[in-house]
Short mmCIF file of C-alpha atoms and ligand atoms in Angstrom, two decimals:
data_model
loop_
_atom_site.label_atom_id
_atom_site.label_comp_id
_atom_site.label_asym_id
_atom_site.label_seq_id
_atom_site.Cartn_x
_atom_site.Cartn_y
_atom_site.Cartn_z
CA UNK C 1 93.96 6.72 -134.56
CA UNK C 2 96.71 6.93 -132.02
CA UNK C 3 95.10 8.34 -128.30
CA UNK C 4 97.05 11.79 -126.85
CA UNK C 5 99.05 9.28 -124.25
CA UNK C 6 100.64 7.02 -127.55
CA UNK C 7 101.48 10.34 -129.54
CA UNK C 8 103.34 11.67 -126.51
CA UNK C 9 105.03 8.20 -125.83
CA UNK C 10 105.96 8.12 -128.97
CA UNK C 11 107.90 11.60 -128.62
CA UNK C 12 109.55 10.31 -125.49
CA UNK C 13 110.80 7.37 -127.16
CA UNK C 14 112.92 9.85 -129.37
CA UNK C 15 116.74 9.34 -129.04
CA UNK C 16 118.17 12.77 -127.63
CA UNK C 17 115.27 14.87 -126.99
CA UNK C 18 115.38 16.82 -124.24
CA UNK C 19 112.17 19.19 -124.22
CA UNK C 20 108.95 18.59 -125.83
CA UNK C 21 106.45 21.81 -126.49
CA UNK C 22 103.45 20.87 -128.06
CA UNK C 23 101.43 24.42 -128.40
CA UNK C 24 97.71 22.86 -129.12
CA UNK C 25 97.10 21.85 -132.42
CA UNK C 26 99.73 24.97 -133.56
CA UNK C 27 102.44 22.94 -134.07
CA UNK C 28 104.84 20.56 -132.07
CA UNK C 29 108.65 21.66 -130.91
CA UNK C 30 111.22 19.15 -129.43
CA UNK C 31 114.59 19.93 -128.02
CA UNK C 32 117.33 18.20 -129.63
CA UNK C 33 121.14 18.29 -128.57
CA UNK C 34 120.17 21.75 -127.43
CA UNK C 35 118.63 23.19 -130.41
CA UNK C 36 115.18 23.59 -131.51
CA UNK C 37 113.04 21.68 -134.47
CA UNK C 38 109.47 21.97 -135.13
CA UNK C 39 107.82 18.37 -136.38
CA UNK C 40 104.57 17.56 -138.16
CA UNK C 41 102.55 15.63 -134.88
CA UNK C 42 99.23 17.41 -133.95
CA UNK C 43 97.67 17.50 -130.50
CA UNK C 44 93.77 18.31 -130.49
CA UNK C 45 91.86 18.92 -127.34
CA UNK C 46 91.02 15.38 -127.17
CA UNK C 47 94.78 14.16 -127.31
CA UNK C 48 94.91 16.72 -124.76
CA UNK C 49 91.85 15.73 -122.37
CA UNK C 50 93.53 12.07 -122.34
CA UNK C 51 97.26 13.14 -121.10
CA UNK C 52 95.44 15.45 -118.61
CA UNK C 53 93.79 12.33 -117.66
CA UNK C 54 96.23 9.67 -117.58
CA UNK C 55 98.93 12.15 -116.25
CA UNK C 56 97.58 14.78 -113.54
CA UNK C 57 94.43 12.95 -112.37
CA UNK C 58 95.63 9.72 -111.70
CA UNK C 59 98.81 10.99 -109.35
CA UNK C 60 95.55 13.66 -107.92
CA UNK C 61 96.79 16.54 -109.63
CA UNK C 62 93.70 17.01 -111.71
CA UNK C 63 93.22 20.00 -114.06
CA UNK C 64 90.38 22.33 -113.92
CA UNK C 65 88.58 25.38 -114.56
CA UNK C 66 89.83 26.81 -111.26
CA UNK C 67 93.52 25.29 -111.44
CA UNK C 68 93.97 25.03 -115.25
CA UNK C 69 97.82 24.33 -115.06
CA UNK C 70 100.09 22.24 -113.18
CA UNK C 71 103.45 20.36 -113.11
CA UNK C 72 103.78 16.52 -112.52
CA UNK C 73 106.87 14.39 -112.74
CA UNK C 74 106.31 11.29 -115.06
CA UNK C 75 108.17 7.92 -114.05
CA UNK C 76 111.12 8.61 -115.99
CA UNK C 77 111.89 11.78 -114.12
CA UNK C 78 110.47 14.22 -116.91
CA UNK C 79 108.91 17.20 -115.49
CA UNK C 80 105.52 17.88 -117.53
CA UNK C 81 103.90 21.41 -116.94
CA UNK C 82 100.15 21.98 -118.61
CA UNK C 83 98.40 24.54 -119.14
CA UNK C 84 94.60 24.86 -120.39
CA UNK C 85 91.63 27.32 -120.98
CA UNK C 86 91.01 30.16 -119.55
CA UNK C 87 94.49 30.57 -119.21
CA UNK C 88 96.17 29.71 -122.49
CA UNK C 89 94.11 31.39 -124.98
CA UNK C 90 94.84 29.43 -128.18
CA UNK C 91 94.66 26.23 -126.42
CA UNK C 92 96.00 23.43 -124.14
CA UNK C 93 99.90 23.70 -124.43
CA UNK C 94 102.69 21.00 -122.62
CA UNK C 95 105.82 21.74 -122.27
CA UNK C 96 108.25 18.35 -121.05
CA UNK C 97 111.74 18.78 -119.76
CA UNK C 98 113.00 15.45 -120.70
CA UNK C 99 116.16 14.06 -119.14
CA UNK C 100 119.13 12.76 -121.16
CA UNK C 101 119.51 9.05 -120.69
CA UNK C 102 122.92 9.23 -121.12
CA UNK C 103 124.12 11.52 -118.73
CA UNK C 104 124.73 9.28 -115.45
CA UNK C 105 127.46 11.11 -114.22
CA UNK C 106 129.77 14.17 -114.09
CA UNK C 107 132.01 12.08 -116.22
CA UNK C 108 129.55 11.80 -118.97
CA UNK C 109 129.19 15.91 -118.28
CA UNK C 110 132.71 15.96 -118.63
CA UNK C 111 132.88 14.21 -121.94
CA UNK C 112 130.19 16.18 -123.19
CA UNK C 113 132.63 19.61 -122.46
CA UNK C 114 130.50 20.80 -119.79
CA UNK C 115 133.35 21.33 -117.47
CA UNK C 116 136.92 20.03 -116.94
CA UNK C 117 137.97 16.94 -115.08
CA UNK C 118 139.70 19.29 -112.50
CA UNK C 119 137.01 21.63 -111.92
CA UNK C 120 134.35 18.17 -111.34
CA UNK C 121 137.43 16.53 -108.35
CA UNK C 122 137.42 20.68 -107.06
CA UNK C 123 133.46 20.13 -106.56
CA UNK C 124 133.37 16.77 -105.38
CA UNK C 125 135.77 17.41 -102.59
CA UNK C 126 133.05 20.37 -102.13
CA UNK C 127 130.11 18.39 -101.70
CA UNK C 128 132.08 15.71 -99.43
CA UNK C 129 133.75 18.59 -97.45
CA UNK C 130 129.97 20.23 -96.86
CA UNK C 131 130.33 23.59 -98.24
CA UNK C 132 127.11 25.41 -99.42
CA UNK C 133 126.38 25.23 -103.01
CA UNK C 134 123.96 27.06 -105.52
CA UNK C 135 124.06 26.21 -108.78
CA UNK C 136 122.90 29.10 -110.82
CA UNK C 137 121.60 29.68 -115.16
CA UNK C 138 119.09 30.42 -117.37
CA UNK C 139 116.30 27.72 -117.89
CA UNK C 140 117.92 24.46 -119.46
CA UNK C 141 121.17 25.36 -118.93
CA UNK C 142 121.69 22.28 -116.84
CA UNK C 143 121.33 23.14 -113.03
CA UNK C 144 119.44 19.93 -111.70
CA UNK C 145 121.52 17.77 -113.84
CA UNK C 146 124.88 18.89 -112.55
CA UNK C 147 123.23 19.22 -108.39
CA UNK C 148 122.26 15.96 -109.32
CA UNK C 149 125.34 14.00 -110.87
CA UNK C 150 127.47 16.15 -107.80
CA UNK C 151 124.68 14.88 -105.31
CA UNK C 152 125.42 11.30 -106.28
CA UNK C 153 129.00 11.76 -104.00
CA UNK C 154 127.01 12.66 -100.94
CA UNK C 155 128.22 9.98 -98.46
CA UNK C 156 125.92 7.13 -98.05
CA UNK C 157 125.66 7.13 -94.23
CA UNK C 158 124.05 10.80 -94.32
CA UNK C 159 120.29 11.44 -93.79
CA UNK C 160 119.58 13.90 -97.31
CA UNK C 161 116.46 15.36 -97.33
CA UNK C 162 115.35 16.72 -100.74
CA UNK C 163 112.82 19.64 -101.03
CA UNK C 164 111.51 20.42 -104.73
CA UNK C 165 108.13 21.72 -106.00
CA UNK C 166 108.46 18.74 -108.59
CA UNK C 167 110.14 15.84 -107.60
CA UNK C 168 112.66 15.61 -110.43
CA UNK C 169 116.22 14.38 -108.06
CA UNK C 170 116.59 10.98 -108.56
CA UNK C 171 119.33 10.04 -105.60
CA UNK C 172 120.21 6.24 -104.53
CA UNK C 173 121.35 6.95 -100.78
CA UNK C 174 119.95 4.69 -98.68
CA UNK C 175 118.77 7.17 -96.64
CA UNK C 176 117.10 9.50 -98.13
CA UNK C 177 113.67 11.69 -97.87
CA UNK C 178 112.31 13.46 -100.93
CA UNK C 179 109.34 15.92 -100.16
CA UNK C 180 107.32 17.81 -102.96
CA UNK C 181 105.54 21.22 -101.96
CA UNK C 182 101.84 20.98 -102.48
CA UNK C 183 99.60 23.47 -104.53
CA UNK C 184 95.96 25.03 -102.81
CA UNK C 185 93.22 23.03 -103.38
CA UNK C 186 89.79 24.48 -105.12
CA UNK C 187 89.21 26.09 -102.14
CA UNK C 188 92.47 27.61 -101.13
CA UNK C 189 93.07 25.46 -98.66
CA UNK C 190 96.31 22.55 -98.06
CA UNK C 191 99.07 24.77 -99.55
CA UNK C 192 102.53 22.97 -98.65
CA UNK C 193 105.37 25.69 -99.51
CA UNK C 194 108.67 25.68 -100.31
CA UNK C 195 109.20 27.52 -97.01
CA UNK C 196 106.89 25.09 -94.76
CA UNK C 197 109.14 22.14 -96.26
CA UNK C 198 112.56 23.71 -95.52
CA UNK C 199 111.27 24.38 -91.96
CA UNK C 200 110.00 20.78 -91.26
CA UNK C 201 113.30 19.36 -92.96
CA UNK C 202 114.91 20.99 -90.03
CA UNK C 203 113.63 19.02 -87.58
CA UNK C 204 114.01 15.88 -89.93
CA UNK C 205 117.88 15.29 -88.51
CA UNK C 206 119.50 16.01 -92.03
CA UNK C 207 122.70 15.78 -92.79
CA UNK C 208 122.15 17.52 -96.09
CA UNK C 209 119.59 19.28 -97.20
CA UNK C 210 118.94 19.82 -101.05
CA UNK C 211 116.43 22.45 -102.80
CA UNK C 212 115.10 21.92 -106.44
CA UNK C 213 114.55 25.51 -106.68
CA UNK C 214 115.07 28.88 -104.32
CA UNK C 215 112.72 31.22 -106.20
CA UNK C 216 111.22 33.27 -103.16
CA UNK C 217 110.63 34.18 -99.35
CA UNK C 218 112.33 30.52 -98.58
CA UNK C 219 115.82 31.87 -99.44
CA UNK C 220 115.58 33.43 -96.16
CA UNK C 221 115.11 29.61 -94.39
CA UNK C 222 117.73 28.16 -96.65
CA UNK C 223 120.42 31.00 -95.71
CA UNK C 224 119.42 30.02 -91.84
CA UNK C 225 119.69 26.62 -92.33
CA UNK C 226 123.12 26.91 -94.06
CA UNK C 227 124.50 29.24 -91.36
CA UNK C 228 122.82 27.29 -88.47
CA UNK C 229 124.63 24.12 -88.74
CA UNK C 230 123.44 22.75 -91.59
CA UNK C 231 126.29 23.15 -94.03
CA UNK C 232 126.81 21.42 -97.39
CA UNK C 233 123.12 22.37 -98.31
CA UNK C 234 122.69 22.40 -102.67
CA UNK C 235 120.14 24.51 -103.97
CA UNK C 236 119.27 25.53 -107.87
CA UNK C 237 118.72 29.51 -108.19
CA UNK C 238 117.83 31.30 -112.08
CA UNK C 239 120.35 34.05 -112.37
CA UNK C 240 122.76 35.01 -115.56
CA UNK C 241 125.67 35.78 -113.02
CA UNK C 242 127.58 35.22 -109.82
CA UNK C 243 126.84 38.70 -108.94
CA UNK C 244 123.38 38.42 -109.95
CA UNK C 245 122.85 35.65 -107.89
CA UNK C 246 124.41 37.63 -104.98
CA UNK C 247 122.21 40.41 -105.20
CA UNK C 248 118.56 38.30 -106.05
CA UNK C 249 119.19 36.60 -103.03
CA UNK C 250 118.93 39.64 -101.13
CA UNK C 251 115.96 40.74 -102.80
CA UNK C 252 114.30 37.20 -101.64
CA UNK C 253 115.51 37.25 -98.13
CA UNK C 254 114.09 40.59 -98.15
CA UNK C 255 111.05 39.68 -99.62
CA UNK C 256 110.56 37.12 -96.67
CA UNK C 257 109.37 40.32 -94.62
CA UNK C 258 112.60 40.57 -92.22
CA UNK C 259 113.28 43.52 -90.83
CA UNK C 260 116.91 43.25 -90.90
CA UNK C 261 119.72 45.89 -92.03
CA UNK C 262 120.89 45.36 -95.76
CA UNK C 263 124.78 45.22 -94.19
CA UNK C 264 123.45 42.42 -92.07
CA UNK C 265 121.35 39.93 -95.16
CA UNK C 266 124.82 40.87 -97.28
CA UNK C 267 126.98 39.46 -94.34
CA UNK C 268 124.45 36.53 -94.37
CA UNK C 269 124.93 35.84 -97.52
CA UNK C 270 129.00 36.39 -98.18
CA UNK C 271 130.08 34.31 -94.87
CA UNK C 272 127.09 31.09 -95.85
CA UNK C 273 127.04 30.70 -99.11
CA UNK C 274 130.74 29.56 -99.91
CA UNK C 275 130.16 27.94 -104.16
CA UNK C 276 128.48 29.35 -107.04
CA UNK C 277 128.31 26.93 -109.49
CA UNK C 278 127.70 29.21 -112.90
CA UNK C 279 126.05 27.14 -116.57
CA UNK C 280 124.44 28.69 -119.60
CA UNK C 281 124.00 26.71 -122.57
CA UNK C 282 125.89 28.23 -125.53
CA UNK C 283 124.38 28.60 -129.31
CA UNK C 284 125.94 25.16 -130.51
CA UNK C 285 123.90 23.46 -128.20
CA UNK C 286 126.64 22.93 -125.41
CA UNK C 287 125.76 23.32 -121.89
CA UNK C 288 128.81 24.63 -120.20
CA UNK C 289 130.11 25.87 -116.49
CA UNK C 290 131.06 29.13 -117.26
CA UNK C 291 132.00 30.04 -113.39
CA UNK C 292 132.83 28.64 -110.24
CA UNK C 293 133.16 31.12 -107.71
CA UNK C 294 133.43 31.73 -104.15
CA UNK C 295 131.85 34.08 -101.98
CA UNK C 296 134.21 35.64 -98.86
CA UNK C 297 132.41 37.65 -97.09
CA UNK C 298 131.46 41.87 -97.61
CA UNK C 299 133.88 44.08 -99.24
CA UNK C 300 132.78 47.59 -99.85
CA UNK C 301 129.37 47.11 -99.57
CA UNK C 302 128.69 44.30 -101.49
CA UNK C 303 129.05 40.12 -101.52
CA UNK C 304 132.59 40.11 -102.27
CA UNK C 305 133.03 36.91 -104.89
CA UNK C 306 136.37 35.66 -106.32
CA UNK C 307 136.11 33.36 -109.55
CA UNK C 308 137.97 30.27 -109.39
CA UNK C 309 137.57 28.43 -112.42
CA UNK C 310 136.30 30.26 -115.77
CA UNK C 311 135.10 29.20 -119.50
CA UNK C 312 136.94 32.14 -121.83
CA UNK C 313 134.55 31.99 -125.17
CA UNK C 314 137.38 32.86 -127.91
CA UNK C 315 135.25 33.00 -131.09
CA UNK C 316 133.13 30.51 -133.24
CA UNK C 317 134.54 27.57 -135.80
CA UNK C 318 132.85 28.00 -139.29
CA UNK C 319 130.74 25.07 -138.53
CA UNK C 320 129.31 26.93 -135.42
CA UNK C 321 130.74 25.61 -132.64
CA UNK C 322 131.85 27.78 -129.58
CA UNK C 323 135.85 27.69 -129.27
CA UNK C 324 137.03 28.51 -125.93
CA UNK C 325 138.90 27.46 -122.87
CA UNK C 326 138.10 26.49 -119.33
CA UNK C 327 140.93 28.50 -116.93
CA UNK C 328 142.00 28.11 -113.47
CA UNK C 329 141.65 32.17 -112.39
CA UNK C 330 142.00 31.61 -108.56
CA UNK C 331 144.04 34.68 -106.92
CA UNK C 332 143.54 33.31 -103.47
CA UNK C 333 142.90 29.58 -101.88
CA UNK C 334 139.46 29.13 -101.09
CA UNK C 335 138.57 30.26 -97.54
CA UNK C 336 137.45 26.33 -96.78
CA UNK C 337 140.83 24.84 -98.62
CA UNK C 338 142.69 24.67 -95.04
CA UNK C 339 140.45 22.69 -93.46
CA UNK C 340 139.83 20.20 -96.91
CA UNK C 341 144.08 19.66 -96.78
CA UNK C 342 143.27 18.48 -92.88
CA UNK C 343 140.65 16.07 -93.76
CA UNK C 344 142.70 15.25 -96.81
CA UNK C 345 139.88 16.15 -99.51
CA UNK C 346 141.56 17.80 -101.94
CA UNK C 347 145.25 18.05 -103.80
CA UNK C 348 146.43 21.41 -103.62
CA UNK C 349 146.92 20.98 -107.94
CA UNK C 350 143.90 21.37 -108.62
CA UNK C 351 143.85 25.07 -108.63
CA UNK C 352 147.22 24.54 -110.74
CA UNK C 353 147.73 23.23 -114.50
CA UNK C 354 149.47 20.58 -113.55
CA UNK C 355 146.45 19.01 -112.35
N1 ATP K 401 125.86 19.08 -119.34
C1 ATP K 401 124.89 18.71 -120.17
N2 ATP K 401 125.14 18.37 -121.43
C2 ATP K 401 124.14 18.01 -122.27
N3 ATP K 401 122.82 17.95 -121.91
C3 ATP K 401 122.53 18.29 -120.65
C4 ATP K 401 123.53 18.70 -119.72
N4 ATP K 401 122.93 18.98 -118.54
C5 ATP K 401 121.63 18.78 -118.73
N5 ATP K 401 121.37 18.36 -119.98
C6 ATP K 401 120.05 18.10 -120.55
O1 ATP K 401 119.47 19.38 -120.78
C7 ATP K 401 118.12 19.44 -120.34
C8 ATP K 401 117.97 20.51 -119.27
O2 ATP K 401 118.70 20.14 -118.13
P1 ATP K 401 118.22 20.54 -116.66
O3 ATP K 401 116.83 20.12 -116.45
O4 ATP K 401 119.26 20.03 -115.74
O5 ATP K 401 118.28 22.12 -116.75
P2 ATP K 401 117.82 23.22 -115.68
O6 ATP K 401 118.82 24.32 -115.78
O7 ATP K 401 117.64 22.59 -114.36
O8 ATP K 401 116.43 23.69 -116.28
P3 ATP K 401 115.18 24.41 -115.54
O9 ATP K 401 115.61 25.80 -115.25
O10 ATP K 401 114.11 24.38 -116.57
O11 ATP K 401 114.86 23.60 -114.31
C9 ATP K 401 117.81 18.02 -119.86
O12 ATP K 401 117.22 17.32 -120.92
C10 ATP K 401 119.15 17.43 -119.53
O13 ATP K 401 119.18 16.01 -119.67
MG1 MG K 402 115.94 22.42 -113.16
#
């Protein structure tokens, strides 16, 4: 009989799987080219005691009564969350966000439709030129994989610091510091936040800063960071919208406890962030940028956001697929775009069709 760990190797070995959710012995679910099958491979609670074992315990995140779930990154990069008794009622369930092998870079993103050759050169002379990025969608759409492919064009002489609550960024600068947040111990005690990180990264000397995931109070310490020098920060965010993504940040910052006006966290916001980087992953499985938009400033009381670039959905094929087009919308140059033509970063096409 095969052990828990050789069942789940086995499902990692899969060609083109990229999430695994194994609900007890309910049933087994795996992600494949973005669409969902169920499969015939049981885990009991003793398959289930031996991943806890080999996985969380040996890199001491154990699982137990008192913290009966958990995330851990396995070698690979895979992010593997658990969850156990009391807490899941019908028993032990995984869930593994398994990375696609063959995505090294925004080429291969590119080739898989995700977003146009022009709008990948717009955001590389982004990330080069140091404006502030989030990249915004619903769970899977693809955030860490595109912050991660653009991440790759960071310079290799800066100092990037990385900041994630599971290390799941794999960059090859030379110089380069990831940190992982740390969860309480049994006794509440040793808590490392994402907010504590983002702090000490401060005094770190980066020349980039890059968070897995702004999800709470620590949007406040990002915003600050951005506007206090340290510009070209990347950051994932969960939204379904530009405008969304406006607005929750406000509700985090304010959820930080500062007393400040709301005109004054809006003005924050619309003159640091400067790129919203917009994916959802359609019904035929594609993952797709369906905005990139820039934020300029406060205009009758809110962020005021112009889209740039655009994916117009125009209907379905009979075989399922999603027909549309991606569109350059831009009425205005971006507020940065002087300043990239000085340092020569980017070819004033690109917001053409020629391009
Ligand atoms: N553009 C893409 N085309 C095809 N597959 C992709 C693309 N981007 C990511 N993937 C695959 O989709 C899965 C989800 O990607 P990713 O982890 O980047 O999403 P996410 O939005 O960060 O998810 P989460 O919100 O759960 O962190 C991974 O297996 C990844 O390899
Ligand atoms: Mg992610």
């Amino acid at each position: 009989m095969a052990s828990g760990m050789e069942k789940l190797h086995g499902l990692l070995a899969r060609e083109n799987i990229t999430e695994i959710m194994i609900n007890g012995d309910a049933g087994t679910w795996l992600e494949i080219e973005g669409v969902k099958h169920h499969i015939d491979v049981e885990f009991d609670e003793d398959d289930m005691k031996d991943i806890i074992e080999a996985v969380f315990a040996r890199v001491g995140k154990p699982i137990s009564y008192y913290y009966p779930y958990g995330d851990v990154c396995l070698e690979d990069g895979s992010r593997v969350n658990i969850i156990t008794y009391p807490l899941a009622r019908c028993g032990t369930s995984i869930t593994i966000r398994k990375f696609n092998r063959r995505l090294h870079s925004l080429d291969d993103l590119i080739e898989k439709g995700t977003l146009t050759r022009k709008m990948a050169d717009f955001l590389i002379a982004c990330v080069r030129g140091k404006v502030n990025i989030l990249f915004s969608g619903a769970t899977g759409s693809g955030k860490t994989t595109t912050m991660e492919m653009l991440s790759y064009h960071i310079p290799e002489q800066e100092r990037i610091v990385t900041i994630e609550d599971t290390a799941e960024l794999r960059l090859h600068q030379p110089n380069l510091v990831p940190m992982e947040t740390r969860p309480p111990d049994r006794d509440g005690k040793g808590e490392v936040t994402l907010r504590d990180l983002i702090r000490n990264s401060l005094r770190m000397r980066p020349d980039r800063i890059i968070v897995g995931e702004v999800r709470g109070p620590e949007a406040l310490d990002m915003i600050q960071a951005m506007s206090t020098g340290h510009r070209g920060t990347l950051a994932v965010i969960h939204g379904n919208s530009p405008q969304e993504i406006t607005s929750r940040l406000e509700t985090l910052i304010l959820s930080s406890g500062i007393k400040l006006p709301m005109q004054e966290i809006r003005r924050m916001i619309g003159n640091t962030l400067n790129i919203i980087v917009q994916q959802e992953r359609f019904p035929d499985g594609v993952r797709r940028v369906t905005h990139i938009s820039e934020a300029r400033g406060v205009e009758r009381d809110e962020v005021a956001l112009q889209d740039l670039y655009i994916f117009r959905r125009e209907g379905k094929t009979p075989d399922g697929k999603i027909k549309g087009k991606f569109r350059t919308v831009m009425r205005n140059y971006p507020r940065f775009f002087a300043e990239f033509q000085r340092l020569g970063l980017l070819d004033e096409k690109v917001f053409t069709d020629q391009y």
